[in-house]
PDB file of C-alpha atoms and ligand atoms in Angstrom:
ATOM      1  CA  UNK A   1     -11.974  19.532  23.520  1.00  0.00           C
ATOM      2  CA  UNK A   2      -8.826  17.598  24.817  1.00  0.00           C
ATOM      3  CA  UNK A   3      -5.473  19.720  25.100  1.00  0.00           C
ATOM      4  CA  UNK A   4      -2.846  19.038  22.860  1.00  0.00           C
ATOM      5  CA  UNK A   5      -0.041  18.185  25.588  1.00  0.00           C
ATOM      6  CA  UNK A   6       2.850  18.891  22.783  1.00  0.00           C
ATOM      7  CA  UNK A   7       4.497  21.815  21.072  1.00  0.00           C
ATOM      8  CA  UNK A   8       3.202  22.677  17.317  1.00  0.00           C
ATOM      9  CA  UNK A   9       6.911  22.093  16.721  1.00  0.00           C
ATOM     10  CA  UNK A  10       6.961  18.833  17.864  1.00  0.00           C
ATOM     11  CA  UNK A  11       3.911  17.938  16.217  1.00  0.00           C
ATOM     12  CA  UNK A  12       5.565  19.193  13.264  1.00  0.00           C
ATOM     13  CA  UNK A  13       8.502  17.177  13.912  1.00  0.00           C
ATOM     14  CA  UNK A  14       6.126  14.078  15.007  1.00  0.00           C
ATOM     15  CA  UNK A  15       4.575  13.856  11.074  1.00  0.00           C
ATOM     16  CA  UNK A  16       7.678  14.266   9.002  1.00  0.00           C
ATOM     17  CA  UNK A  17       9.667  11.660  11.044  1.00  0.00           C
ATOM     18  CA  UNK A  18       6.310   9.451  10.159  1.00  0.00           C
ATOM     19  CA  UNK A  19       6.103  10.675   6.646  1.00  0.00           C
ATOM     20  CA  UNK A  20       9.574   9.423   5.806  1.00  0.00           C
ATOM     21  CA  UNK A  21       9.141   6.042   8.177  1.00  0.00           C
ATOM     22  CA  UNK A  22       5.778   4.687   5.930  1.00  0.00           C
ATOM     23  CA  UNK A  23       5.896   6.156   2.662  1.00  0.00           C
ATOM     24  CA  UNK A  24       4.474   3.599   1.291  1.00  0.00           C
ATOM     25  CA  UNK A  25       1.426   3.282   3.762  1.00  0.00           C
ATOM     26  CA  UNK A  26      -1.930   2.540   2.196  1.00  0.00           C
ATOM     27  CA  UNK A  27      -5.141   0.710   2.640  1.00  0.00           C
ATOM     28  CA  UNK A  28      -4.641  -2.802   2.740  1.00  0.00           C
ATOM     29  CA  UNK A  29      -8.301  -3.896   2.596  1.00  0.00           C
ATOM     30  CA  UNK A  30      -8.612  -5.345  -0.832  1.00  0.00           C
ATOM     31  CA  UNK A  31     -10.670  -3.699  -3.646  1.00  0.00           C
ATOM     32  CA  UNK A  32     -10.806  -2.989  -7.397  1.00  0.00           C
ATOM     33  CA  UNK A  33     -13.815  -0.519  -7.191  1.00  0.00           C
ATOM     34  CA  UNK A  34     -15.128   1.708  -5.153  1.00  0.00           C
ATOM     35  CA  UNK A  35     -17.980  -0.200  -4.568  1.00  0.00           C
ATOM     36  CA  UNK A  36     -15.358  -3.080  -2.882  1.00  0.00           C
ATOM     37  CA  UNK A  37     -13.309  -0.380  -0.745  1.00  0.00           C
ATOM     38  CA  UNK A  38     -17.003   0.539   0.892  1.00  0.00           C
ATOM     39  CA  UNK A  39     -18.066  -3.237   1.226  1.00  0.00           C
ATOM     40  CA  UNK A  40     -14.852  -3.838   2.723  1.00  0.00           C
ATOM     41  CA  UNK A  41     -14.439  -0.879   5.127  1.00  0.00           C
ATOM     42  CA  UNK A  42     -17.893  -1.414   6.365  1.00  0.00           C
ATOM     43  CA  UNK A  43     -17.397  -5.086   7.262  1.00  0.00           C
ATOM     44  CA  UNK A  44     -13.887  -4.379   8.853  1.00  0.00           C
ATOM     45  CA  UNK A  45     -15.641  -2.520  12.040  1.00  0.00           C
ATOM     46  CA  UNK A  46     -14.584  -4.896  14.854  1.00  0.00           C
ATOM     47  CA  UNK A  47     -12.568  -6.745  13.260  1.00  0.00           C
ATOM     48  CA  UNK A  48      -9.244  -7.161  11.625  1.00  0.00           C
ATOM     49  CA  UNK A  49      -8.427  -6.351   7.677  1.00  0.00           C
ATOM     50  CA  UNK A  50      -6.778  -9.422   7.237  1.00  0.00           C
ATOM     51  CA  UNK A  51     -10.188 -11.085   8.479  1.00  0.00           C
ATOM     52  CA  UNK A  52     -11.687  -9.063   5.628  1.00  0.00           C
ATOM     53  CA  UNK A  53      -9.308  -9.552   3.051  1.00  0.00           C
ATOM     54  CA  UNK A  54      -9.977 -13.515   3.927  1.00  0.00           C
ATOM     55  CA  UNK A  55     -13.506 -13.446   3.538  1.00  0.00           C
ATOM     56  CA  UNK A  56     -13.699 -11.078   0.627  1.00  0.00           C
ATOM     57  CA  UNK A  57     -10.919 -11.909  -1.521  1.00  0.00           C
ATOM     58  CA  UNK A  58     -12.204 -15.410  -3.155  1.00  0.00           C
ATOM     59  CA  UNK A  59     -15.341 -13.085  -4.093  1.00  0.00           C
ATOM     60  CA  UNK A  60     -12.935 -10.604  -6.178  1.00  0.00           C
ATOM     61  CA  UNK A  61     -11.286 -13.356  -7.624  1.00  0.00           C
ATOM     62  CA  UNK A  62     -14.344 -14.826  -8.712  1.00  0.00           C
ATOM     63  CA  UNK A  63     -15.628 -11.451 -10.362  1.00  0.00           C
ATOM     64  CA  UNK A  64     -13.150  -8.908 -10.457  1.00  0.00           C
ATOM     65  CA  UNK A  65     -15.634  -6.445 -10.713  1.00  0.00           C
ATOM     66  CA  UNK A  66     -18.196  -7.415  -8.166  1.00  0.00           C
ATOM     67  CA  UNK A  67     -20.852  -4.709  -7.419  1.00  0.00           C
ATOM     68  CA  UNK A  68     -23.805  -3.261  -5.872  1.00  0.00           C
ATOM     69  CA  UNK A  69     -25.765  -6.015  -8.314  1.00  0.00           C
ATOM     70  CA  UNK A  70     -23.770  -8.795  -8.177  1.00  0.00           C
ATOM     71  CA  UNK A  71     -24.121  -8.658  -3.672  1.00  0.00           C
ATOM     72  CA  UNK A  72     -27.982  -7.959  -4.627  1.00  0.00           C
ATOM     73  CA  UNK A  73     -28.184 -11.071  -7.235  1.00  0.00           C
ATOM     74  CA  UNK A  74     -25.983 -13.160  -4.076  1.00  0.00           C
ATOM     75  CA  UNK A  75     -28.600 -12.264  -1.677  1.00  0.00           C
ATOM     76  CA  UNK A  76     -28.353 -12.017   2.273  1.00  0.00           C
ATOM     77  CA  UNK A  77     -28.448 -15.570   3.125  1.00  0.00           C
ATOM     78  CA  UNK A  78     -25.233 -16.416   0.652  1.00  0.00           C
ATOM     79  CA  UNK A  79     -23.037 -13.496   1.490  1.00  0.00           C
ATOM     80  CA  UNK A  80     -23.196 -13.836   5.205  1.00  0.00           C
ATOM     81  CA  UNK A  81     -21.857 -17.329   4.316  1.00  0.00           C
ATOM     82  CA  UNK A  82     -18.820 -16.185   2.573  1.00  0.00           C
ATOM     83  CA  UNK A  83     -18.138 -13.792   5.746  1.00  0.00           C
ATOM     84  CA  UNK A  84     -19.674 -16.150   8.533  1.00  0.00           C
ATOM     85  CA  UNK A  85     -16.028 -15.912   9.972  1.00  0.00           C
ATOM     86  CA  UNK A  86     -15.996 -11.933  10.748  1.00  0.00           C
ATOM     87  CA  UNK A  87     -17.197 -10.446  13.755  1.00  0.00           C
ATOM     88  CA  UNK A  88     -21.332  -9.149  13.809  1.00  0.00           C
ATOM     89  CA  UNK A  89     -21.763 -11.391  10.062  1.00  0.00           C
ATOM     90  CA  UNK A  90     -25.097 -11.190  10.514  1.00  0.00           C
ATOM     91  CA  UNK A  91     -25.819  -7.802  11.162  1.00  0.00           C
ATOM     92  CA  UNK A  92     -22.817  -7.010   8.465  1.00  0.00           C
ATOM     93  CA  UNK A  93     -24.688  -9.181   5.684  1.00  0.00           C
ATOM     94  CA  UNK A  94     -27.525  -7.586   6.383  1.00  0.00           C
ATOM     95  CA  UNK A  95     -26.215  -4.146   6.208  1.00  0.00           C
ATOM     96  CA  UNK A  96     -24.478  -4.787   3.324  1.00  0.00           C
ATOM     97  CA  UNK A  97     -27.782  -5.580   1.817  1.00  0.00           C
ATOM     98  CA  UNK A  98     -29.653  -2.910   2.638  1.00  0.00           C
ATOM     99  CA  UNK A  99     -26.283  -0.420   0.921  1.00  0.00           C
ATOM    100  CA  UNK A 100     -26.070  -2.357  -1.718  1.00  0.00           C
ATOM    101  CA  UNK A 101     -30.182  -1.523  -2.493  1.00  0.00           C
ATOM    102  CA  UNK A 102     -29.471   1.676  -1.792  1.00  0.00           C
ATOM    103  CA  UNK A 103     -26.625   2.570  -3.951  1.00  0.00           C
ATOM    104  CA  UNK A 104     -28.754   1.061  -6.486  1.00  0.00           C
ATOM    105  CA  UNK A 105     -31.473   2.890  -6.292  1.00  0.00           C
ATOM    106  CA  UNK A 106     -30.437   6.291  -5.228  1.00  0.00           C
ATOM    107  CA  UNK A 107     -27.121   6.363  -6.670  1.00  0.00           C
ATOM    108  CA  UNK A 108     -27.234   4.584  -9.897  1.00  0.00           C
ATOM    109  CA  UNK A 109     -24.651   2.074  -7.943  1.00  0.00           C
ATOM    110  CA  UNK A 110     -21.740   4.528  -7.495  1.00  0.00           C
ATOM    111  CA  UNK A 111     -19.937   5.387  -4.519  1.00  0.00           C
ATOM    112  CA  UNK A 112     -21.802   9.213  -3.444  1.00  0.00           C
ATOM    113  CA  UNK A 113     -18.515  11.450  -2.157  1.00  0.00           C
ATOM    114  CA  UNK A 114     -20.472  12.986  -0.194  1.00  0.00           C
ATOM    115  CA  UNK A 115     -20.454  12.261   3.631  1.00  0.00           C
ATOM    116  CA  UNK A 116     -24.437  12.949   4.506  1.00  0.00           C
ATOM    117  CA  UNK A 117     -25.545  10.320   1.431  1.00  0.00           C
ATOM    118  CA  UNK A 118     -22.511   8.310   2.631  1.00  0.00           C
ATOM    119  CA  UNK A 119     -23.950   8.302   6.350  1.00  0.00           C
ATOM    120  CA  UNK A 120     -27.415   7.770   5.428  1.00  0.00           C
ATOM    121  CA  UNK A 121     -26.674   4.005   4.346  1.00  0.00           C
ATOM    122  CA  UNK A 122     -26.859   1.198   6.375  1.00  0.00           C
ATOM    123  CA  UNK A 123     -23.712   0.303   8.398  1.00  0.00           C
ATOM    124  CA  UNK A 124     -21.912   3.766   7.633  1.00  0.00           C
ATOM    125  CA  UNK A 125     -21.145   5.901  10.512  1.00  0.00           C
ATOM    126  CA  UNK A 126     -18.514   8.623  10.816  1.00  0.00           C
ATOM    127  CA  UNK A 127     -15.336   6.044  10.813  1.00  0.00           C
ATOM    128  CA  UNK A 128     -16.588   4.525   7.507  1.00  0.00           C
ATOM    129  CA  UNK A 129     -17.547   7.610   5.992  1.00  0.00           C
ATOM    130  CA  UNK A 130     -14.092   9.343   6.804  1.00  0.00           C
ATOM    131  CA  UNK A 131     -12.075   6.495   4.957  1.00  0.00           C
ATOM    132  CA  UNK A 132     -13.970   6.646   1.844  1.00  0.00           C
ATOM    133  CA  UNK A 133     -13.892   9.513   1.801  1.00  0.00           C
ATOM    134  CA  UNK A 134      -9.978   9.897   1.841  1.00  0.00           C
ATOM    135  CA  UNK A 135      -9.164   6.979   0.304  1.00  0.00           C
ATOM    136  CA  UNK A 136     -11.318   7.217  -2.492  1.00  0.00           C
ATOM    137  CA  UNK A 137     -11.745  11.276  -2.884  1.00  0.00           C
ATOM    138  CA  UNK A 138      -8.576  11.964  -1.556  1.00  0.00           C
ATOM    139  CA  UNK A 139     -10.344  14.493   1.118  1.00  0.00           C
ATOM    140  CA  UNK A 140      -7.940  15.366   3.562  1.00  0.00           C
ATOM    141  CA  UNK A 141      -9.955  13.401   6.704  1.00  0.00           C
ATOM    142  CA  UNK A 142      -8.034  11.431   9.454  1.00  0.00           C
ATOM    143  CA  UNK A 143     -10.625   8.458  10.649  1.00  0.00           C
ATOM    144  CA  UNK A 144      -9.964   7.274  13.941  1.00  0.00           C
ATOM    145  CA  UNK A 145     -10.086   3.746  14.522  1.00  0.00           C
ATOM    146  CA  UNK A 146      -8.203   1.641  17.561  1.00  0.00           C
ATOM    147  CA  UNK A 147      -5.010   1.990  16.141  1.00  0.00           C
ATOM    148  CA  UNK A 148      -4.973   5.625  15.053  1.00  0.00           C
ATOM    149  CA  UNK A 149      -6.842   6.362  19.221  1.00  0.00           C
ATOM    150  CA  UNK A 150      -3.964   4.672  20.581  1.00  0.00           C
ATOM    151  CA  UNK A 151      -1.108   6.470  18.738  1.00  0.00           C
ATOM    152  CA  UNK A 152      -2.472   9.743  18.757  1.00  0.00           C
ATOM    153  CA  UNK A 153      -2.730   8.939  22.995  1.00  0.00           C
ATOM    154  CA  UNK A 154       0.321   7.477  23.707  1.00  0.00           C
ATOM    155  CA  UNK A 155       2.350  10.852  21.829  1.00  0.00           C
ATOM    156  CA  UNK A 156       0.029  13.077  23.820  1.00  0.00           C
ATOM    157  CA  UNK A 157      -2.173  14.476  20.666  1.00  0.00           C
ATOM    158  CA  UNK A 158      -5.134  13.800  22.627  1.00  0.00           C
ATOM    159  CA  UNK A 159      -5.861  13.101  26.700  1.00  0.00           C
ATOM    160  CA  UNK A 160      -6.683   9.988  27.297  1.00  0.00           C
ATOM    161  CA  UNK A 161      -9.978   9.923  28.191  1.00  0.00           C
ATOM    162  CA  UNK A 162     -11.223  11.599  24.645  1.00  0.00           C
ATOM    163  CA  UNK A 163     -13.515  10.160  22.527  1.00  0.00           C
ATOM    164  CA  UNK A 164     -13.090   9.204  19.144  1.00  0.00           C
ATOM    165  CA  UNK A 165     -14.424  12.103  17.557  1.00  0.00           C
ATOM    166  CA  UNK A 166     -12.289  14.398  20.345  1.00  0.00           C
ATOM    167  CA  UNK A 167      -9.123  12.521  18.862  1.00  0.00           C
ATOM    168  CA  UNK A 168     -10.077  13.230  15.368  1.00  0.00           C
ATOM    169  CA  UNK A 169     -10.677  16.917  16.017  1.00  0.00           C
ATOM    170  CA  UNK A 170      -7.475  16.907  17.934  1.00  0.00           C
ATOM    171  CA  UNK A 171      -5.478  15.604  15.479  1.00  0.00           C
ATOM    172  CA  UNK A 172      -6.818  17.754  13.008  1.00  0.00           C
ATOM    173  CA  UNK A 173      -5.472  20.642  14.784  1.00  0.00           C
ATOM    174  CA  UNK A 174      -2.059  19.021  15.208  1.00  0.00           C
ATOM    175  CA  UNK A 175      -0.935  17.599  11.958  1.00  0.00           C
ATOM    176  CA  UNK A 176       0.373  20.296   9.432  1.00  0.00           C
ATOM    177  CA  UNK A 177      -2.145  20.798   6.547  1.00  0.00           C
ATOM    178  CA  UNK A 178       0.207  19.292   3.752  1.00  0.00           C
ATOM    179  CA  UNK A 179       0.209  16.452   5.806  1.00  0.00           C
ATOM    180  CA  UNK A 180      -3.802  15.954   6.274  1.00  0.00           C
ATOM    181  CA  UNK A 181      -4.297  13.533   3.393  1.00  0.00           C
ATOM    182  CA  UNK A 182      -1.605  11.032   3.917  1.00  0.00           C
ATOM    183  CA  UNK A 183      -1.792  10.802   7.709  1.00  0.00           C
ATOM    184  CA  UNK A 184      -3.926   8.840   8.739  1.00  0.00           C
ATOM    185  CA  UNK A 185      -2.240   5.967   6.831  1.00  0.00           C
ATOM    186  CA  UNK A 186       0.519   6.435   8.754  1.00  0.00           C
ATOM    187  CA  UNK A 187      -1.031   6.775  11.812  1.00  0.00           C
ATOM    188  CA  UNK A 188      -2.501   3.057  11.007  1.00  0.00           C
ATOM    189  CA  UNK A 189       0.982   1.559   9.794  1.00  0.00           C
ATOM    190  CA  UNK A 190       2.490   2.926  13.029  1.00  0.00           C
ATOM    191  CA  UNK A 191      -0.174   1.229  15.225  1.00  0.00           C
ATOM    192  CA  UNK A 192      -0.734  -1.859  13.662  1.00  0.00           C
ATOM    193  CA  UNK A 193       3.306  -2.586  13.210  1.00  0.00           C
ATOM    194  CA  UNK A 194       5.348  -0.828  15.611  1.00  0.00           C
ATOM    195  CA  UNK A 195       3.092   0.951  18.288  1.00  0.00           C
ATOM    196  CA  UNK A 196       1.615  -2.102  18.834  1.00  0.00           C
ATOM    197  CA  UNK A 197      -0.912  -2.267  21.933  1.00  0.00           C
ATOM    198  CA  UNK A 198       0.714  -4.674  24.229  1.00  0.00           C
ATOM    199  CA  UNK A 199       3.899  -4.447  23.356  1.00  0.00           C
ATOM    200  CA  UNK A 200       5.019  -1.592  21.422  1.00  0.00           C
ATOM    201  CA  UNK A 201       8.494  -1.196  19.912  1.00  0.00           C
ATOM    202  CA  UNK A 202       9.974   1.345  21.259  1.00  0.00           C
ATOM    203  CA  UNK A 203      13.233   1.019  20.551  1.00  0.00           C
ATOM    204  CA  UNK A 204      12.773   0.606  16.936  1.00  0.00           C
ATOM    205  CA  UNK A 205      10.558   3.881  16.999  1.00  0.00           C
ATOM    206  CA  UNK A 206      11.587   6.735  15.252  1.00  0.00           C
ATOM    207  CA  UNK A 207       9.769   9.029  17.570  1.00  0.00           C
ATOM    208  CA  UNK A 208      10.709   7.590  20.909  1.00  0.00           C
ATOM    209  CA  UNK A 209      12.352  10.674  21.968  1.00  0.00           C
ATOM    210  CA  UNK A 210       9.385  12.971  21.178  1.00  0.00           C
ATOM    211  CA  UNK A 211       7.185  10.243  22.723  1.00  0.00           C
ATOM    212  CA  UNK A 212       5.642  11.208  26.370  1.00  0.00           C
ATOM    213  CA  UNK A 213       5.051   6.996  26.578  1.00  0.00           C
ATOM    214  CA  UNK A 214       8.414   6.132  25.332  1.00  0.00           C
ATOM    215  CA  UNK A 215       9.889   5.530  29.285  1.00  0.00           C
ATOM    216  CA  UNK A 216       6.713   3.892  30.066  1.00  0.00           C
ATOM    217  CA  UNK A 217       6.708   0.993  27.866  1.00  0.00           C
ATOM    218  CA  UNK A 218       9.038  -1.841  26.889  1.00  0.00           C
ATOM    219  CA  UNK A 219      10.394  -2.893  23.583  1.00  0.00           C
ATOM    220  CA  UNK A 220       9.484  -6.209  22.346  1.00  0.00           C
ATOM    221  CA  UNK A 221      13.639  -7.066  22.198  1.00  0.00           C
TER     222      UNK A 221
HETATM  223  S1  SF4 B   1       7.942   5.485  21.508  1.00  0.00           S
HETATM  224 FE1  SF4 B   1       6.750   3.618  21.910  1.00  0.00          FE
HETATM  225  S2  SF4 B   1       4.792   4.314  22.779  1.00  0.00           S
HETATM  226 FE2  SF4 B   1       5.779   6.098  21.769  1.00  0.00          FE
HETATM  227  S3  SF4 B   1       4.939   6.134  19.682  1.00  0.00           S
HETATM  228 FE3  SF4 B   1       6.848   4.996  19.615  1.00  0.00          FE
HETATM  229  S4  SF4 B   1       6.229   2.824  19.869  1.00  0.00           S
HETATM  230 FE4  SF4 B   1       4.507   4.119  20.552  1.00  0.00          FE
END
């Protein structure tokens, strides 16, 4: 388990300062349903959400309330054309398939909050599972993806060489309880528009002087 290089204090200090920067930070992968949110979470692995949002959103459009049957009545061969632009589309459509039949059969076509029956299907692993859960259920998970890895590295929540699943255990031992459900939207926001991976902004960063990386890296100005 990797050390957590920083005070509790600081940590402490670390998550308000983020609470009050994003409080507006949510998912931006588009969905009406819960159905959508795992389609779309599933097929953003690798790849961007705008990428998603692209490929997805004329579907939505179409049929507001497109579900387990509608992807099953579209079949493989036409949904990996409408995403034939994201990363792995074959593999995805297939996947997507495969959950779809699934949710179908086993789950009357809902959305299980449950994290086994969500990791049994096709295309879910821990990453997946972990923002359904949260986003959806409201479970107080933080799912690591490149963004959240990066952040949680650069502040010193977790060494550098830990694994995904080291950060995510490290950072739930850092951030305060209260905190737990909200964070890992903020982590996200703070990756993805200010702790950016080649060029993060520092100086606009309202934890640069908390931040072990802060001397290390240059501000875009
Ligand atoms: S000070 Fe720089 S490296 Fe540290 S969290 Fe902020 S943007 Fe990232």
């Amino acid at each position: 388990m990797p050390k957590i290089k920083i005070s509790k204090q600081k940590c402490t200090e670390i998550f308000e300062r983020l609470a009050k920067t994003w409080p507006h930070a949510k998912c931006e992968l588009v969905h009406n349903t819960h159905f959508q949110l795992l389609l779309a979470v599933m097929l953003s692995a690798q790849t961007t959400d705008k990428s998603v949002n692209k490929a997805l959103e004329p579907l939505f459009i179409k049929k507001p309330h497109f579900s387990s049957k509608d992807l099953i009545k579209m079949g493989e061969d036409k949904f990996y054309e409408a995403i034939r632009q994201i990363g792995l589309a074959p593999t995805k459509a297939k996947n997507a398939l495969a959950m779809a039949k699934i949710l179908e059969e086993k789950h009357g076509g809902m959305v299980p909050n449950d994290r086994d029956l969500l990791e049994e299907l096709p295309g879910v692993g821990r990453k997946t599972a972990n923002v359904v859960l949260n986003v959806l259920f409201q479970h107080p998970l933080i799912a690591v993806d490149t963004h959240v890895e990066r952040v949680a590295k650069r502040l010193g929540l977790a060494s550098s060489e830990a694994s995904r699943l080291e950060v995510e255990e490290a950072l739930m031992k850092a951030v305060p309880e209260k905190y737990l459900v909200d964070v890992h939207h903020w982590l996200i926001f703070h990756g993805r528009y200010l702790c950016i991976a080649r060029k993060p902004r520092c100086l606009d960063c309202p934890i640069q002087d908390i931040c072990p990386k802060r001397l290390l890296t240059s501000s875009s100005r």
